[in-house]
Coordinates of C-alpha atoms in Angstrom, one line a residue:
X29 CA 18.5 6.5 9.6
X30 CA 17.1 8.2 6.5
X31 CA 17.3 12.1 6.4
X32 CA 14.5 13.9 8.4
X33 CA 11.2 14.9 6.5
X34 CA 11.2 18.1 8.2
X35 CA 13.3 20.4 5.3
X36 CA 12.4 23.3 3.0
X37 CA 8.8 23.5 1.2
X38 CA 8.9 23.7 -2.3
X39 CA 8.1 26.8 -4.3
X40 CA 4.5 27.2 -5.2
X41 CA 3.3 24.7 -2.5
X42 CA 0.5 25.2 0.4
X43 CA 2.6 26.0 3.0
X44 CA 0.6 24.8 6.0
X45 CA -0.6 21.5 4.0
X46 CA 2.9 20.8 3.3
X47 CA 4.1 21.7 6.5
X48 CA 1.0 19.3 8.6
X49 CA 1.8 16.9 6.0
X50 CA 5.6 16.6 6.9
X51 CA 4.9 17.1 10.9
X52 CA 2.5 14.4 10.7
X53 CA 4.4 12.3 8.4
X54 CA 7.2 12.8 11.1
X55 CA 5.4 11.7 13.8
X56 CA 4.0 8.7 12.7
X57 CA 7.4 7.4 12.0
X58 CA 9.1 8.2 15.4
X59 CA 11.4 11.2 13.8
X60 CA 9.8 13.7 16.3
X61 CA 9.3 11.3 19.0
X62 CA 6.3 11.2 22.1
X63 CA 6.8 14.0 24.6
X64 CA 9.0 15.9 22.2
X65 CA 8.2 19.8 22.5
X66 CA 8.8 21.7 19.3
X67 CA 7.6 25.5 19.1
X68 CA 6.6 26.9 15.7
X69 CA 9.6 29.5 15.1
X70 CA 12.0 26.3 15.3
X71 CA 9.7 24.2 12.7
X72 CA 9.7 27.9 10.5
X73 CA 13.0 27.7 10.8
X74 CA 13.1 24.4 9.4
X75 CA 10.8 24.9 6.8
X76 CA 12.1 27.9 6.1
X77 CA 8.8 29.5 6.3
X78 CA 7.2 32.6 8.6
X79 CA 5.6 30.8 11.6
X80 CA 2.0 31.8 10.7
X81 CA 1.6 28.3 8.4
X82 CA 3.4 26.3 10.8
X83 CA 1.0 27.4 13.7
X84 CA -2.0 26.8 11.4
X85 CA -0.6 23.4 10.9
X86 CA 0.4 22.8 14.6
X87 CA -3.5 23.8 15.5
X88 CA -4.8 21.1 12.4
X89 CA -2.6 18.2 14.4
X90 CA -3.9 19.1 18.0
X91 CA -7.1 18.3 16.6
X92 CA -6.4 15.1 15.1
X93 CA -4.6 14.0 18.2
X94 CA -1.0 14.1 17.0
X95 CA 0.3 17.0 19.3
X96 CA -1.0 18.8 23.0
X97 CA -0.2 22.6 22.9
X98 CA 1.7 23.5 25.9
X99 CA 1.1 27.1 27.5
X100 CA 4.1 29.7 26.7
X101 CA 5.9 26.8 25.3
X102 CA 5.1 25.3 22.0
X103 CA 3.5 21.9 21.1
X104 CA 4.5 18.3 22.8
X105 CA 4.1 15.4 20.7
X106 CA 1.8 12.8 21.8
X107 CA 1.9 9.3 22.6
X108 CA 0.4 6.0 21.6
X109 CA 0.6 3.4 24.7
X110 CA 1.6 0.1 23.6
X111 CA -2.3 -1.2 24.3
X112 CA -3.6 1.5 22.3
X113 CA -1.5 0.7 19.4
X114 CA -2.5 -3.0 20.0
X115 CA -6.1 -1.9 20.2
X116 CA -6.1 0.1 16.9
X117 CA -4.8 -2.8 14.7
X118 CA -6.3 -5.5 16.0
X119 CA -9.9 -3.5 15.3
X120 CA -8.3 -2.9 12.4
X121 CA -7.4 -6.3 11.2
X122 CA -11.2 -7.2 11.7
X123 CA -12.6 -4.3 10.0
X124 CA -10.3 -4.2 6.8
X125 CA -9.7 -8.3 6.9
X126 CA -13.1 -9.3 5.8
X127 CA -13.8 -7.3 3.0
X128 CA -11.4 -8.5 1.0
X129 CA -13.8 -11.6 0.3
X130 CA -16.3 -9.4 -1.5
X131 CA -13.5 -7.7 -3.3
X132 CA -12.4 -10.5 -5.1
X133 CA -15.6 -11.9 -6.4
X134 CA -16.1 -8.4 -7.6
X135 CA -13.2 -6.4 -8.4
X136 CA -12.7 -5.6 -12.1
X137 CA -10.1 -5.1 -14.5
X138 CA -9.9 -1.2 -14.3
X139 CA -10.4 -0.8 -10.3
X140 CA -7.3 -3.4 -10.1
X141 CA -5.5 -1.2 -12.5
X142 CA -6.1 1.9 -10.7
X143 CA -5.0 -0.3 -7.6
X144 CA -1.8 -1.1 -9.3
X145 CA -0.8 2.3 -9.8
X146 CA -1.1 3.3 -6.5
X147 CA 0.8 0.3 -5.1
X148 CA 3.6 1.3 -7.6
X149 CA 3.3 4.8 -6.0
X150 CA 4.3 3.3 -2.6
X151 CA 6.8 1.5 -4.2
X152 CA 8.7 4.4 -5.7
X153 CA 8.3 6.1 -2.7
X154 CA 9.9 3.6 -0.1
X155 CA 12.7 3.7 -2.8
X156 CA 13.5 7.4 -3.0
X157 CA 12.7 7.9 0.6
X158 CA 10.2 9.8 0.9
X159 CA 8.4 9.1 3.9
X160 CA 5.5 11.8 3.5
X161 CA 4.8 10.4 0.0
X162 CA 4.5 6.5 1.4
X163 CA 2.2 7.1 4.6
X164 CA -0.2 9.7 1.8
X165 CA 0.5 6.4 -1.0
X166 CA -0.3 4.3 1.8
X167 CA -3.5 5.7 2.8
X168 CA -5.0 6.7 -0.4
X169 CA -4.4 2.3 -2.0
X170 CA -6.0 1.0 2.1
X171 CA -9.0 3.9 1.4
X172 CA -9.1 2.8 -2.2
X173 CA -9.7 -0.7 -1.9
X174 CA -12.3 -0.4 1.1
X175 CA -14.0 2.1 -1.4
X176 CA -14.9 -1.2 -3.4
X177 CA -16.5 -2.3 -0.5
X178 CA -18.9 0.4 -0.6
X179 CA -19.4 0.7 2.9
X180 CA -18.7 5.0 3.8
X181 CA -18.7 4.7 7.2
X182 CA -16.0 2.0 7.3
X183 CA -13.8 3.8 5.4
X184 CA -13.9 6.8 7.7
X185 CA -13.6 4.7 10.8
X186 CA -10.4 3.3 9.1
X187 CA -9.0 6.5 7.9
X188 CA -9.5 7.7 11.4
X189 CA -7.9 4.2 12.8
X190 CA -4.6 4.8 10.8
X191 CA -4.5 8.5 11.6
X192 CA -3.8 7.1 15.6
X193 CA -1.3 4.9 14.2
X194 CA 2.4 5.7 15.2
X195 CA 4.5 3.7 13.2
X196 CA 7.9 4.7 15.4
X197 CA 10.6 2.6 13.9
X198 CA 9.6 3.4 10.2
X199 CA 11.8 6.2 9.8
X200 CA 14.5 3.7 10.6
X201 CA 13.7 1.2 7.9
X202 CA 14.2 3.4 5.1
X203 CA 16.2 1.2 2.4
X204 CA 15.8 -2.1 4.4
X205 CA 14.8 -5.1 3.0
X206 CA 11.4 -4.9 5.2
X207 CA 10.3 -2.1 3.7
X208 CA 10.4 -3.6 0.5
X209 CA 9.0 -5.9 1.1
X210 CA 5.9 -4.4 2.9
X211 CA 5.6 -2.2 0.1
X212 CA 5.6 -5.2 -2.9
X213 CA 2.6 -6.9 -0.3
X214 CA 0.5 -4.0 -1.8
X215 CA 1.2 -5.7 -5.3
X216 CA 1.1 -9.4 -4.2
X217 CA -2.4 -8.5 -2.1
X218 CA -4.0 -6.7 -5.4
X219 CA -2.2 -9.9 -6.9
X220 CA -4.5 -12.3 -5.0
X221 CA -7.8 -10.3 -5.6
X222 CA -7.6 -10.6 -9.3
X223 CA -7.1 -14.7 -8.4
X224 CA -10.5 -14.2 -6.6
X225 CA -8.7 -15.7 -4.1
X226 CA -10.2 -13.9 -1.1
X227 CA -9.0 -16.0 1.8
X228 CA -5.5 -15.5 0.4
X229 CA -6.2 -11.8 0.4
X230 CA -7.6 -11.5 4.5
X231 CA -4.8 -13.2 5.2
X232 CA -2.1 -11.1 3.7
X233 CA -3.9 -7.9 4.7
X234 CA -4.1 -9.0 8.2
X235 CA -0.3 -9.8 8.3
X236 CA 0.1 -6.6 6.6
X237 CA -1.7 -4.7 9.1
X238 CA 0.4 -6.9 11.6
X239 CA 3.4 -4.8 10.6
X240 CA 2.5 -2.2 13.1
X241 CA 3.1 -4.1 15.9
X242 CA 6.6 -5.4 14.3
X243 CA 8.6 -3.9 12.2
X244 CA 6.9 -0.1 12.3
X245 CA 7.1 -0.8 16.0
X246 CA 11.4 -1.6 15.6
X247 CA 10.7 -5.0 16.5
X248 CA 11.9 -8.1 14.8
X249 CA 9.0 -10.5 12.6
X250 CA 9.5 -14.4 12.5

């Protein structure tokens, strides 16, 4: 089990950013688990921040749907149903699947550098674990690449797809062979695109997305 996201901000940085970053970053990767209650002097504590930030941030999360505030209590960490998770990345798969094709014939030599760099930058992160850093390295190379697409209100159903994610077992696969694997896909996929292999490309994104539902879910994957 790697250490827990949840630590002391840095000097200089926006405390509540930081601090939804980490919760959120936390909760997508089963650390805080569903149904956990957590109040904002505890999480203050933590941080070691005053509890004004961390209530800001708690507020930012109950909108996006990652926490319920509980009356005289705190905040309880919602869940993800098994069909819901099933749900979001099957729609996923068939949103994000397809486009790769039109990447391919299209994508030039300094949009798969930029994509390069960001892959590297989920790379380094599964290696130092840092699990904030991968889920915001993550999400900026997936939003990157449909940006080639061109297609706006895909990427914001997308970005709001992988924000209802919960990824529980990830937080246990820190230094596994799994995740490095998963990571390197973000290299092999970028890999395939400058092939103009498309098919090859849907395919690997699809199994990427797949992960979810396997090893992000602590289950096994043939």
């Amino acid at each position: 089990m790697s250490s827990s996201v949840i630590g002391p901000v840095a000097v200089g940085a926006s405390l509540r950013g930081t601090v939804e970053d980490a919760v959120a970053a936390a909760i997508v990767s089963g650390e805080l688990a569903p149904g956990t209650l957590v109040t904002a002097p505890t999480l203050a504590a933590r941080f070691g921040v005053s509890a004004t930030p961390v209530r800001e941030a708690m507020l930012n999360l109950q909108k996006r749907g990652f926490v319920d505030a509980v009356r005289n209590k705190g905040f309880r960490i919602t869940d993800v149903s098994e069909q819901d998770l099933w749900e979001i990345v099957r729609i996923r798969q068939d949103l994000e699947g397809p486009p790769m094709r039109d990447i391919a014939r299209t994508l030039q030599p300094e949009a798969a550098a930029e994509l390069r760099v960001k892959a590297q930058a989920i790379v380094d992160a599964a290696a130092v674990a840092d699990l904030p850093e991968y889920l915001a390295a993550d999400m900026a190379f997936h939003l990157r690449l449909l940006e080639l697409h061109g297609n706006r209100r895909l990427i914001e159903i997308v970005k709001d797809l992988r924000q209802q994610t919960r990824m529980v077992g990830l937080a246990d696969m820190i230094g596994t062979a799994e995740l490095a694997r998963s990571a390197a896909e973000h290299h092999s996929l970028v890999d395939l695109l400058e092939a103009r292999d498309g098919r090859g490309a849907e395919t690997l994104l699809r199994a990427h997305i797949g992960h979810v539902l396997g090893w992000w879910n602590g289950r096994a994957e043939d």
